[in-house]
JSON list of C-alpha atoms and ligand atoms in Angstrom, two decimals:
[
{"chain": "Y", "resi": 1, "resn": "MET", "atom": "CA", "xyz": [31.07, -21.79, -34.68]},
{"chain": "Y", "resi": 2, "resn": "ASN", "atom": "CA", "xyz": [31.68, -19.05, -32.38]},
{"chain": "Y", "resi": 3, "resn": "ALA", "atom": "CA", "xyz": [27.90, -17.61, -33.45]},
{"chain": "Y", "resi": 4, "resn": "PRO", "atom": "CA", "xyz": [25.29, -19.33, -30.41]},
{"chain": "Y", "resi": 5, "resn": "THR", "atom": "CA", "xyz": [28.79, -19.19, -27.87]},
{"chain": "Y", "resi": 6, "resn": "PHE", "atom": "CA", "xyz": [28.78, -15.92, -27.87]},
{"chain": "Y", "resi": 7, "resn": "ARG", "atom": "CA", "xyz": [25.51, -15.62, -28.09]},
{"chain": "Y", "resi": 8, "resn": "GLN", "atom": "CA", "xyz": [24.16, -18.07, -25.47]},
{"chain": "Y", "resi": 9, "resn": "ALA", "atom": "CA", "xyz": [27.22, -16.76, -23.52]},
{"chain": "Y", "resi": 10, "resn": "SER", "atom": "CA", "xyz": [25.53, -12.88, -23.15]},
{"chain": "Y", "resi": 11, "resn": "LEU", "atom": "CA", "xyz": [22.39, -13.81, -22.54]},
{"chain": "Y", "resi": 12, "resn": "VAL", "atom": "CA", "xyz": [23.55, -15.25, -18.92]},
{"chain": "Y", "resi": 13, "resn": "PRO", "atom": "CA", "xyz": [23.96, -12.78, -16.76]},
{"chain": "Y", "resi": 14, "resn": "HIS", "atom": "CA", "xyz": [21.69, -10.54, -19.01]},
{"chain": "Y", "resi": 15, "resn": "GLN", "atom": "CA", "xyz": [19.24, -12.81, -17.08]},
{"chain": "Y", "resi": 16, "resn": "LEU", "atom": "CA", "xyz": [20.31, -12.89, -13.52]},
{"chain": "Y", "resi": 17, "resn": "VAL", "atom": "CA", "xyz": [20.25, -8.86, -13.79]},
{"chain": "Y", "resi": 18, "resn": "THR", "atom": "CA", "xyz": [16.48, -9.20, -15.47]},
{"chain": "Y", "resi": 19, "resn": "HIS", "atom": "CA", "xyz": [15.68, -11.08, -12.52]},
{"chain": "Y", "resi": 20, "resn": "ARG", "atom": "CA", "xyz": [17.36, -8.96, -9.32]},
{"chain": "Y", "resi": 21, "resn": "LEU", "atom": "CA", "xyz": [15.61, -6.22, -10.65]},
{"chain": "Y", "resi": 22, "resn": "PHE", "atom": "CA", "xyz": [12.09, -7.59, -11.45]},
{"chain": "Y", "resi": 23, "resn": "THR", "atom": "CA", "xyz": [11.07, -9.61, -9.55]},
{"chain": "Y", "resi": 24, "resn": "HIS", "atom": "CA", "xyz": [10.00, -8.07, -6.34]},
{"chain": "Y", "resi": 25, "resn": "TRP", "atom": "CA", "xyz": [8.24, -5.38, -7.68]},
{"chain": "Y", "resi": 26, "resn": "LEU", "atom": "CA", "xyz": [4.69, -6.77, -9.70]},
{"chain": "Y", "resi": 27, "resn": "PRO", "atom": "CA", "xyz": [2.52, -4.82, -12.14]},
{"chain": "Y", "resi": 28, "resn": "VAL", "atom": "CA", "xyz": [-0.27, -4.26, -9.48]},
{"chain": "Y", "resi": 29, "resn": "ALA", "atom": "CA", "xyz": [-3.05, -6.19, -11.60]},
{"chain": "Y", "resi": 30, "resn": "ALA", "atom": "CA", "xyz": [-0.66, -9.59, -11.86]},
{"chain": "Y", "resi": 31, "resn": "ALA", "atom": "CA", "xyz": [-0.36, -8.94, -8.06]},
{"chain": "Y", "resi": 32, "resn": "ARG", "atom": "CA", "xyz": [-4.22, -9.22, -7.43]},
{"chain": "Y", "resi": 33, "resn": "PRO", "atom": "CA", "xyz": [-4.73, -12.59, -7.22]},
{"chain": "Y", "resi": 34, "resn": "GLY", "atom": "CA", "xyz": [-2.58, -12.53, -4.02]},
{"chain": "Y", "resi": 35, "resn": "MET", "atom": "CA", "xyz": [-4.07, -10.39, -2.88]},
{"chain": "Y", "resi": 36, "resn": "SER", "atom": "CA", "xyz": [-7.46, -9.85, -0.34]},
{"chain": "Y", "resi": 37, "resn": "ALA", "atom": "CA", "xyz": [-9.66, -7.30, -1.51]},
{"chain": "Y", "resi": 38, "resn": "PRO", "atom": "CA", "xyz": [-9.32, -5.03, 1.35]},
{"chain": "Y", "resi": 39, "resn": "TRP", "atom": "CA", "xyz": [-6.23, -4.14, 0.75]},
{"chain": "Y", "resi": 40, "resn": "TRP", "atom": "CA", "xyz": [-6.53, -4.54, -3.68]},
{"chain": "Y", "resi": 41, "resn": "GLN", "atom": "CA", "xyz": [-8.64, -0.80, -2.45]},
{"chain": "Y", "resi": 42, "resn": "TRP", "atom": "CA", "xyz": [-5.32, 0.65, -0.14]},
{"chain": "Y", "resi": 43, "resn": "VAL", "atom": "CA", "xyz": [-2.47, -0.84, -3.32]},
{"chain": "Y", "resi": 44, "resn": "ALA", "atom": "CA", "xyz": [-4.06, -0.19, -6.06]},
{"chain": "Y", "resi": 45, "resn": "SER", "atom": "CA", "xyz": [-5.52, 3.30, -4.55]},
{"chain": "Y", "resi": 46, "resn": "LYS", "atom": "CA", "xyz": [-4.77, 6.81, -7.10]},
{"chain": "Y", "resi": 47, "resn": "ASP", "atom": "CA", "xyz": [-5.69, 9.24, -5.05]},
{"chain": "Y", "resi": 48, "resn": "SER", "atom": "CA", "xyz": [-4.22, 11.20, -2.41]},
{"chain": "Y", "resi": 49, "resn": "LEU", "atom": "CA", "xyz": [-3.53, 8.15, 0.82]},
{"chain": "Y", "resi": 50, "resn": "THR", "atom": "CA", "xyz": [-2.32, 10.57, 2.53]},
{"chain": "Y", "resi": 51, "resn": "THR", "atom": "CA", "xyz": [-6.06, 11.01, 2.88]},
{"chain": "Y", "resi": 52, "resn": "ARG", "atom": "CA", "xyz": [-7.45, 7.66, 3.25]},
{"chain": "Y", "resi": 53, "resn": "LEU", "atom": "CA", "xyz": [-5.60, 7.47, 5.71]},
{"chain": "Y", "resi": 54, "resn": "THR", "atom": "CA", "xyz": [-6.80, 10.68, 7.48]},
{"chain": "Y", "resi": 55, "resn": "VAL", "atom": "CA", "xyz": [-10.05, 9.42, 6.37]},
{"chain": "Y", "resi": 56, "resn": "ALA", "atom": "CA", "xyz": [-9.39, 5.80, 7.65]},
{"chain": "Y", "resi": 57, "resn": "GLY", "atom": "CA", "xyz": [-8.03, 7.27, 11.08]},
{"chain": "Y", "resi": 58, "resn": "ASP", "atom": "CA", "xyz": [-11.15, 8.69, 11.72]},
{"chain": "Y", "resi": 59, "resn": "THR", "atom": "CA", "xyz": [-10.89, 10.73, 15.02]},
{"chain": "Y", "resi": 60, "resn": "LYS", "atom": "CA", "xyz": [-7.02, 10.22, 15.70]},
{"chain": "Y", "resi": 61, "resn": "ALA", "atom": "CA", "xyz": [-4.75, 12.55, 14.32]},
{"chain": "Y", "resi": 62, "resn": "PHE", "atom": "CA", "xyz": [-2.83, 11.76, 10.92]},
{"chain": "Y", "resi": 63, "resn": "ARG", "atom": "CA", "xyz": [0.68, 12.68, 10.75]},
{"chain": "Y", "resi": 64, "resn": "VAL", "atom": "CA", "xyz": [4.27, 12.54, 8.91]},
{"chain": "Y", "resi": 65, "resn": "GLN", "atom": "CA", "xyz": [6.90, 11.53, 11.44]},
{"chain": "Y", "resi": 66, "resn": "LEU", "atom": "CA", "xyz": [10.68, 12.82, 9.01]},
{"chain": "Y", "resi": 67, "resn": "LEU", "atom": "CA", "xyz": [12.96, 9.88, 9.51]},
{"chain": "Y", "resi": 68, "resn": "ARG", "atom": "CA", "xyz": [14.85, 10.62, 6.45]},
{"chain": "Y", "resi": 69, "resn": "GLN", "atom": "CA", "xyz": [15.91, 13.65, 4.14]},
{"chain": "Y", "resi": 70, "resn": "THR", "atom": "CA", "xyz": [18.73, 14.07, 1.92]},
{"chain": "Y", "resi": 71, "resn": "VAL", "atom": "CA", "xyz": [20.74, 13.94, -1.31]},
{"chain": "Y", "resi": 72, "resn": "GLY", "atom": "CA", "xyz": [22.31, 10.51, -1.37]},
{"chain": "Y", "resi": 73, "resn": "PHE", "atom": "CA", "xyz": [22.83, 7.93, -4.70]},
{"chain": "Y", "resi": 74, "resn": "PRO", "atom": "CA", "xyz": [19.50, 6.33, -5.80]},
{"chain": "Y", "resi": 75, "resn": "LEU", "atom": "CA", "xyz": [19.75, 2.33, -5.51]},
{"chain": "Y", "resi": 76, "resn": "ARG", "atom": "CA", "xyz": [19.71, 0.76, -8.74]},
{"chain": "Y", "resi": 77, "resn": "ASP", "atom": "CA", "xyz": [16.10, -0.36, -9.48]},
{"chain": "Y", "resi": 78, "resn": "GLU", "atom": "CA", "xyz": [14.90, 3.18, -7.69]},
{"chain": "Y", "resi": 79, "resn": "ALA", "atom": "CA", "xyz": [17.11, 4.50, -11.01]},
{"chain": "Y", "resi": 80, "resn": "LEU", "atom": "CA", "xyz": [16.23, 2.41, -13.13]},
{"chain": "Y", "resi": 81, "resn": "ALA", "atom": "CA", "xyz": [12.19, 2.64, -11.90]},
{"chain": "Y", "resi": 82, "resn": "LEU", "atom": "CA", "xyz": [12.59, 6.88, -13.34]},
{"chain": "Y", "resi": 83, "resn": "GLY", "atom": "CA", "xyz": [14.70, 5.74, -15.77]},
{"chain": "Y", "resi": 84, "resn": "ILE", "atom": "CA", "xyz": [18.38, 7.13, -14.23]},
{"chain": "Y", "resi": 85, "resn": "ALA", "atom": "CA", "xyz": [22.18, 6.92, -13.71]},
{"chain": "Y", "resi": 86, "resn": "PRO", "atom": "CA", "xyz": [22.76, 5.54, -10.58]},
{"chain": "Y", "resi": 87, "resn": "ARG", "atom": "CA", "xyz": [25.49, 7.20, -9.76]},
{"chain": "Y", "resi": 88, "resn": "ARG", "atom": "CA", "xyz": [23.31, 10.45, -10.80]},
{"chain": "Y", "resi": 89, "resn": "TYR", "atom": "CA", "xyz": [21.90, 12.96, -7.21]},
{"chain": "Y", "resi": 90, "resn": "ALA", "atom": "CA", "xyz": [18.37, 11.87, -5.94]},
{"chain": "Y", "resi": 91, "resn": "TRP", "atom": "CA", "xyz": [16.95, 14.08, -2.99]},
{"chain": "Y", "resi": 92, "resn": "LEU", "atom": "CA", "xyz": [15.40, 11.13, -1.10]},
{"chain": "Y", "resi": 93, "resn": "ARG", "atom": "CA", "xyz": [13.05, 11.64, 2.18]},
{"chain": "Y", "resi": 94, "resn": "GLU", "atom": "CA", "xyz": [11.79, 8.72, 3.84]},
{"chain": "Y", "resi": 95, "resn": "VAL", "atom": "CA", "xyz": [9.04, 9.05, 6.70]},
{"chain": "Y", "resi": 96, "resn": "ALA", "atom": "CA", "xyz": [6.30, 7.09, 8.77]},
{"chain": "Y", "resi": 97, "resn": "LEU", "atom": "CA", "xyz": [3.27, 8.00, 8.13]},
{"chain": "Y", "resi": 98, "resn": "CYS", "atom": "CA", "xyz": [1.16, 8.06, 11.34]},
{"chain": "Y", "resi": 99, "resn": "VAL", "atom": "CA", "xyz": [-2.21, 7.79, 12.88]},
{"chain": "Y", "resi": 100, "resn": "GLY", "atom": "CA", "xyz": [-2.81, 8.02, 16.17]},
{"chain": "Y", "resi": 101, "resn": "ASN", "atom": "CA", "xyz": [0.52, 8.47, 16.87]},
{"chain": "Y", "resi": 102, "resn": "LYS", "atom": "CA", "xyz": [1.64, 4.51, 15.35]},
{"chain": "Y", "resi": 103, "resn": "PRO", "atom": "CA", "xyz": [3.21, 4.19, 12.00]},
{"chain": "Y", "resi": 104, "resn": "TRP", "atom": "CA", "xyz": [0.89, 2.52, 9.42]},
{"chain": "Y", "resi": 105, "resn": "VAL", "atom": "CA", "xyz": [3.02, 3.37, 6.38]},
{"chain": "Y", "resi": 106, "resn": "VAL", "atom": "CA", "xyz": [6.32, 4.24, 5.51]},
{"chain": "Y", "resi": 107, "resn": "ALA", "atom": "CA", "xyz": [7.25, 5.60, 2.45]},
{"chain": "Y", "resi": 108, "resn": "ARG", "atom": "CA", "xyz": [10.39, 6.35, 0.67]},
{"chain": "Y", "resi": 109, "resn": "SER", "atom": "CA", "xyz": [10.76, 9.13, -2.64]},
{"chain": "Y", "resi": 110, "resn": "VAL", "atom": "CA", "xyz": [13.36, 9.14, -4.57]},
{"chain": "Y", "resi": 111, "resn": "ALA", "atom": "CA", "xyz": [13.40, 12.24, -6.96]},
{"chain": "Y", "resi": 112, "resn": "PRO", "atom": "CA", "xyz": [16.54, 13.51, -9.43]},
{"chain": "Y", "resi": 113, "resn": "LEU", "atom": "CA", "xyz": [18.49, 16.42, -7.23]},
{"chain": "Y", "resi": 114, "resn": "SER", "atom": "CA", "xyz": [18.37, 18.24, -10.92]},
{"chain": "Y", "resi": 115, "resn": "GLN", "atom": "CA", "xyz": [14.94, 17.68, -11.56]},
{"chain": "Y", "resi": 116, "resn": "LEU", "atom": "CA", "xyz": [13.57, 19.34, -8.09]},
{"chain": "Y", "resi": 117, "resn": "GLN", "atom": "CA", "xyz": [15.33, 23.20, -8.93]},
{"chain": "Y", "resi": 118, "resn": "GLY", "atom": "CA", "xyz": [12.55, 25.88, -7.76]},
{"chain": "Y", "resi": 119, "resn": "LYS", "atom": "CA", "xyz": [10.69, 22.96, -6.47]},
{"chain": "Y", "resi": 120, "resn": "GLY", "atom": "CA", "xyz": [10.64, 24.68, -2.90]},
{"chain": "Y", "resi": 121, "resn": "LEU", "atom": "CA", "xyz": [10.56, 20.72, -1.84]},
{"chain": "Y", "resi": 122, "resn": "GLU", "atom": "CA", "xyz": [13.50, 21.32, 0.39]},
{"chain": "Y", "resi": 123, "resn": "GLY", "atom": "CA", "xyz": [11.87, 22.95, 3.54]},
{"chain": "Y", "resi": 124, "resn": "LEU", "atom": "CA", "xyz": [8.86, 20.47, 2.94]},
{"chain": "Y", "resi": 125, "resn": "GLY", "atom": "CA", "xyz": [9.43, 18.71, 6.95]},
{"chain": "Y", "resi": 126, "resn": "GLU", "atom": "CA", "xyz": [7.24, 17.04, 8.54]},
{"chain": "Y", "resi": 127, "resn": "ARG", "atom": "CA", "xyz": [4.06, 18.46, 5.53]},
{"chain": "Y", "resi": 128, "resn": "SER", "atom": "CA", "xyz": [2.72, 15.58, 3.24]},
{"chain": "Y", "resi": 129, "resn": "LEU", "atom": "CA", "xyz": [4.74, 15.49, 0.21]},
{"chain": "Y", "resi": 130, "resn": "GLY", "atom": "CA", "xyz": [1.37, 13.70, -1.20]},
{"chain": "Y", "resi": 131, "resn": "SER", "atom": "CA", "xyz": [-0.39, 16.95, 0.39]},
{"chain": "Y", "resi": 132, "resn": "TRP", "atom": "CA", "xyz": [1.79, 19.46, -1.80]},
{"chain": "Y", "resi": 133, "resn": "LEU", "atom": "CA", "xyz": [1.63, 16.26, -5.30]},
{"chain": "Y", "resi": 134, "resn": "PHE", "atom": "CA", "xyz": [-1.97, 15.85, -5.08]},
{"chain": "Y", "resi": 135, "resn": "ARG", "atom": "CA", "xyz": [-2.38, 20.27, -5.27]},
{"chain": "Y", "resi": 136, "resn": "GLN", "atom": "CA", "xyz": [-0.47, 19.74, -8.90]},
{"chain": "Y", "resi": 137, "resn": "PRO", "atom": "CA", "xyz": [-2.47, 20.62, -11.64]},
{"chain": "Y", "resi": 138, "resn": "ASP", "atom": "CA", "xyz": [-0.51, 18.72, -13.78]},
{"chain": "Y", "resi": 139, "resn": "LEU", "atom": "CA", "xyz": [-0.04, 16.08, -11.80]},
{"chain": "Y", "resi": 140, "resn": "VAL", "atom": "CA", "xyz": [0.23, 12.59, -13.60]},
{"chain": "Y", "resi": 141, "resn": "ARG", "atom": "CA", "xyz": [0.66, 8.91, -11.90]},
{"chain": "Y", "resi": 142, "resn": "GLY", "atom": "CA", "xyz": [2.26, 6.69, -13.25]},
{"chain": "Y", "resi": 143, "resn": "PRO", "atom": "CA", "xyz": [2.05, 2.56, -13.27]},
{"chain": "Y", "resi": 144, "resn": "LEU", "atom": "CA", "xyz": [1.38, 1.35, -10.01]},
{"chain": "Y", "resi": 145, "resn": "TYR", "atom": "CA", "xyz": [3.85, -1.38, -9.33]},
{"chain": "Y", "resi": 146, "resn": "ALA", "atom": "CA", "xyz": [3.36, -3.35, -5.95]},
{"chain": "Y", "resi": 147, "resn": "THR", "atom": "CA", "xyz": [6.40, -5.96, -3.61]},
{"chain": "Y", "resi": 148, "resn": "ARG", "atom": "CA", "xyz": [5.37, -8.73, -0.46]},
{"chain": "Y", "resi": 149, "resn": "HIS", "atom": "CA", "xyz": [9.39, -7.64, 0.50]},
{"chain": "Y", "resi": 150, "resn": "GLN", "atom": "CA", "xyz": [10.27, -5.17, 2.96]},
{"chain": "Y", "resi": 151, "resn": "PRO", "atom": "CA", "xyz": [11.28, -1.82, 2.84]},
{"chain": "Y", "resi": 152, "resn": "ARG", "atom": "CA", "xyz": [15.25, -1.93, 3.46]},
{"chain": "Y", "resi": 153, "resn": "PHE", "atom": "CA", "xyz": [16.07, 1.61, 4.10]},
{"chain": "Y", "resi": 154, "resn": "VAL", "atom": "CA", "xyz": [13.74, 1.31, 6.86]},
{"chain": "Y", "resi": 155, "resn": "VAL", "atom": "CA", "xyz": [15.97, -1.83, 8.38]},
{"chain": "Y", "resi": 156, "resn": "GLU", "atom": "CA", "xyz": [19.29, 0.14, 7.87]},
{"chain": "Y", "resi": 157, "resn": "GLN", "atom": "CA", "xyz": [17.82, 4.27, 9.37]},
{"chain": "Y", "resi": 158, "resn": "SER", "atom": "CA", "xyz": [16.13, 3.61, 12.13]},
{"chain": "Y", "resi": 159, "resn": "ALA", "atom": "CA", "xyz": [14.71, 2.38, 15.44]},
{"chain": "Y", "resi": 160, "resn": "LEU", "atom": "CA", "xyz": [11.44, 1.65, 14.37]},
{"chain": "Y", "resi": 161, "resn": "LEU", "atom": "CA", "xyz": [10.40, -2.56, 13.72]},
{"chain": "Y", "resi": 162, "resn": "ALA", "atom": "CA", "xyz": [8.02, -1.95, 10.36]},
{"chain": "Y", "resi": 163, "resn": "ASP", "atom": "CA", "xyz": [7.03, -5.50, 9.05]},
{"chain": "Y", "resi": 164, "resn": "SER", "atom": "CA", "xyz": [4.94, -4.29, 6.15]},
{"chain": "Y", "resi": 165, "resn": "VAL", "atom": "CA", "xyz": [2.10, -6.20, 4.14]},
{"chain": "Y", "resi": 166, "resn": "TRP", "atom": "CA", "xyz": [1.95, -4.88, 1.24]},
{"chain": "Y", "resi": 167, "resn": "GLY", "atom": "CA", "xyz": [4.64, -2.01, -1.00]},
{"chain": "Y", "resi": 168, "resn": "ARG", "atom": "CA", "xyz": [3.97, 0.01, -3.67]},
{"chain": "Y", "resi": 169, "resn": "ARG", "atom": "CA", "xyz": [4.90, 2.55, -6.25]},
{"chain": "Y", "resi": 170, "resn": "SER", "atom": "CA", "xyz": [4.62, 4.53, -9.09]},
{"chain": "Y", "resi": 171, "resn": "VAL", "atom": "CA", "xyz": [6.63, 7.76, -10.34]},
{"chain": "Y", "resi": 172, "resn": "PHE", "atom": "CA", "xyz": [4.43, 10.80, -10.28]},
{"chain": "Y", "resi": 173, "resn": "GLN", "atom": "CA", "xyz": [5.80, 13.25, -13.04]},
{"chain": "Y", "resi": 174, "resn": "HIS", "atom": "CA", "xyz": [4.39, 17.26, -12.50]},
{"chain": "Y", "resi": 175, "resn": "SER", "atom": "CA", "xyz": [6.59, 19.79, -14.82]},
{"chain": "Y", "resi": 176, "resn": "GLY", "atom": "CA", "xyz": [9.14, 18.59, -14.84]},
{"chain": "Y", "resi": 177, "resn": "LEU", "atom": "CA", "xyz": [9.89, 16.58, -12.44]},
{"chain": "Y", "resi": 178, "resn": "SER", "atom": "CA", "xyz": [9.93, 13.12, -11.77]},
{"chain": "Y", "resi": 179, "resn": "LEU", "atom": "CA", "xyz": [9.02, 11.14, -9.01]},
{"chain": "Y", "resi": 180, "resn": "LEU", "atom": "CA", "xyz": [9.30, 8.37, -7.68]},
{"chain": "Y", "resi": 181, "resn": "VAL", "atom": "CA", "xyz": [7.00, 7.27, -4.70]},
{"chain": "Y", "resi": 182, "resn": "GLN", "atom": "CA", "xyz": [7.52, 4.16, -2.43]},
{"chain": "Y", "resi": 183, "resn": "GLU", "atom": "CA", "xyz": [4.42, 2.90, 0.26]},
{"chain": "Y", "resi": 184, "resn": "TYR", "atom": "CA", "xyz": [5.19, 0.15, 2.31]},
{"chain": "Y", "resi": 185, "resn": "PHE", "atom": "CA", "xyz": [1.44, -0.61, 4.29]},
{"chain": "Y", "resi": 186, "resn": "LEU", "atom": "CA", "xyz": [2.97, -2.07, 7.70]},
{"chain": "Y", "resi": 187, "resn": "SER", "atom": "CA", "xyz": [0.74, -4.51, 9.71]},
{"chain": "Y", "resi": 188, "resn": "SER", "atom": "CA", "xyz": [0.50, -1.69, 12.89]},
{"chain": "Y", "resi": 189, "resn": "MET", "atom": "CA", "xyz": [-2.24, -0.45, 10.35]},
{"chain": "Y", "resi": 190, "resn": "ALA", "atom": "CA", "xyz": [-3.50, -3.79, 8.60]},
{"chain": "Y", "resi": 191, "resn": "ASP", "atom": "CA", "xyz": [-4.84, -4.64, 12.58]},
{"chain": "Y", "resi": 192, "resn": "ASP", "atom": "CA", "xyz": [-6.06, -1.09, 13.75]},
{"chain": "Y", "resi": 193, "resn": "LEU", "atom": "CA", "xyz": [-8.14, -1.29, 10.72]},
{"chain": "Y", "resi": 194, "resn": "ASP", "atom": "CA", "xyz": [-9.04, -5.15, 10.38]},
{"chain": "Y", "resi": 195, "resn": "LEU", "atom": "CA", "xyz": [-7.60, -5.72, 7.03]},
{"chain": "Y", "resi": 196, "resn": "PRO", "atom": "CA", "xyz": [-5.86, -9.96, 6.68]},
{"chain": "Y", "resi": 197, "resn": "SER", "atom": "CA", "xyz": [-2.43, -11.32, 6.70]},
{"chain": "Y", "resi": 198, "resn": "ARG", "atom": "CA", "xyz": [-2.62, -10.29, 2.90]},
{"chain": "W", "resi": 1, "resn": "ISJ", "atom": "C1", "xyz": [2.29, 10.27, -2.35]},
{"chain": "W", "resi": 1, "resn": "ISJ", "atom": "C2", "xyz": [1.30, 10.43, -1.07]},
{"chain": "W", "resi": 1, "resn": "ISJ", "atom": "O1", "xyz": [2.70, 11.23, -0.38]},
{"chain": "W", "resi": 1, "resn": "ISJ", "atom": "C3", "xyz": [3.05, 10.21, 1.11]},
{"chain": "W", "resi": 1, "resn": "ISJ", "atom": "C4", "xyz": [3.22, 11.57, 2.00]},
{"chain": "W", "resi": 1, "resn": "ISJ", "atom": "C5", "xyz": [4.65, 10.86, 2.07]},
{"chain": "W", "resi": 1, "resn": "ISJ", "atom": "C6", "xyz": [5.47, 12.58, 2.15]},
{"chain": "W", "resi": 1, "resn": "ISJ", "atom": "O2", "xyz": [5.45, 13.28, 3.16]},
{"chain": "W", "resi": 1, "resn": "ISJ", "atom": "O3", "xyz": [7.13, 11.81, 2.17]},
{"chain": "W", "resi": 1, "resn": "ISJ", "atom": "C7", "xyz": [5.33, 10.12, 0.60]},
{"chain": "W", "resi": 1, "resn": "ISJ", "atom": "C8", "xyz": [4.95, 9.40, 0.09]},
{"chain": "W", "resi": 1, "resn": "ISJ", "atom": "C9", "xyz": [3.00, 9.65, 1.00]},
{"chain": "W", "resi": 1, "resn": "ISJ", "atom": "O4", "xyz": [2.63, 7.97, 1.04]},
{"chain": "W", "resi": 1, "resn": "ISJ", "atom": "C10", "xyz": [-0.41, 10.48, -1.29]},
{"chain": "W", "resi": 1, "resn": "ISJ", "atom": "O5", "xyz": [-0.77, 10.86, -0.06]},
{"chain": "W", "resi": 1, "resn": "ISJ", "atom": "O6", "xyz": [-0.64, 10.12, -1.97]}
]
């Protein structure tokens, strides 16, 4: 008699936690039905976003604006994506990718601090992390996930008004380093490139 009651009780919190952590990010293919073809080209691409933005900006200058680079704890869902404990120190980097002085994308990258040794990323400053990553010959990119939620870190950290159309994220692996890169495409980019609202 007791067993079913016990099973039910333990199932409910598990479902709640799963729901809270996973509803925001969908495998990119599952988000595709709600996404226009032009946005799919941006969100599902696996090559360097830095390069794509530079090309799309044409004569307008591309620039990485550093919003914050620090050591801290990852968010719970970031730790989960990296497969690490939430209370493990991580390198956190938040940037705006600007084209012609307008932020088109905001990005937050997270890596376990212990894996960063000898990579020289601390001094990256306003150089593109993507340019560095895509120069690594052993680079492997994990599956892409997409979201419609707004980037929380921008609201918390800066005066920048970031109105995201689509967000995406994936984990890069390179010689013992796992790096979660989360990128949010802003409505200013949609305006400048004449992209649909979703
Ligand atoms: C992953 C890339 O790197 C981009 C550059 C970033 C940076 O400098 O912090 C962060 C995320 C990306 O948007 C890329 O270009 O594809």
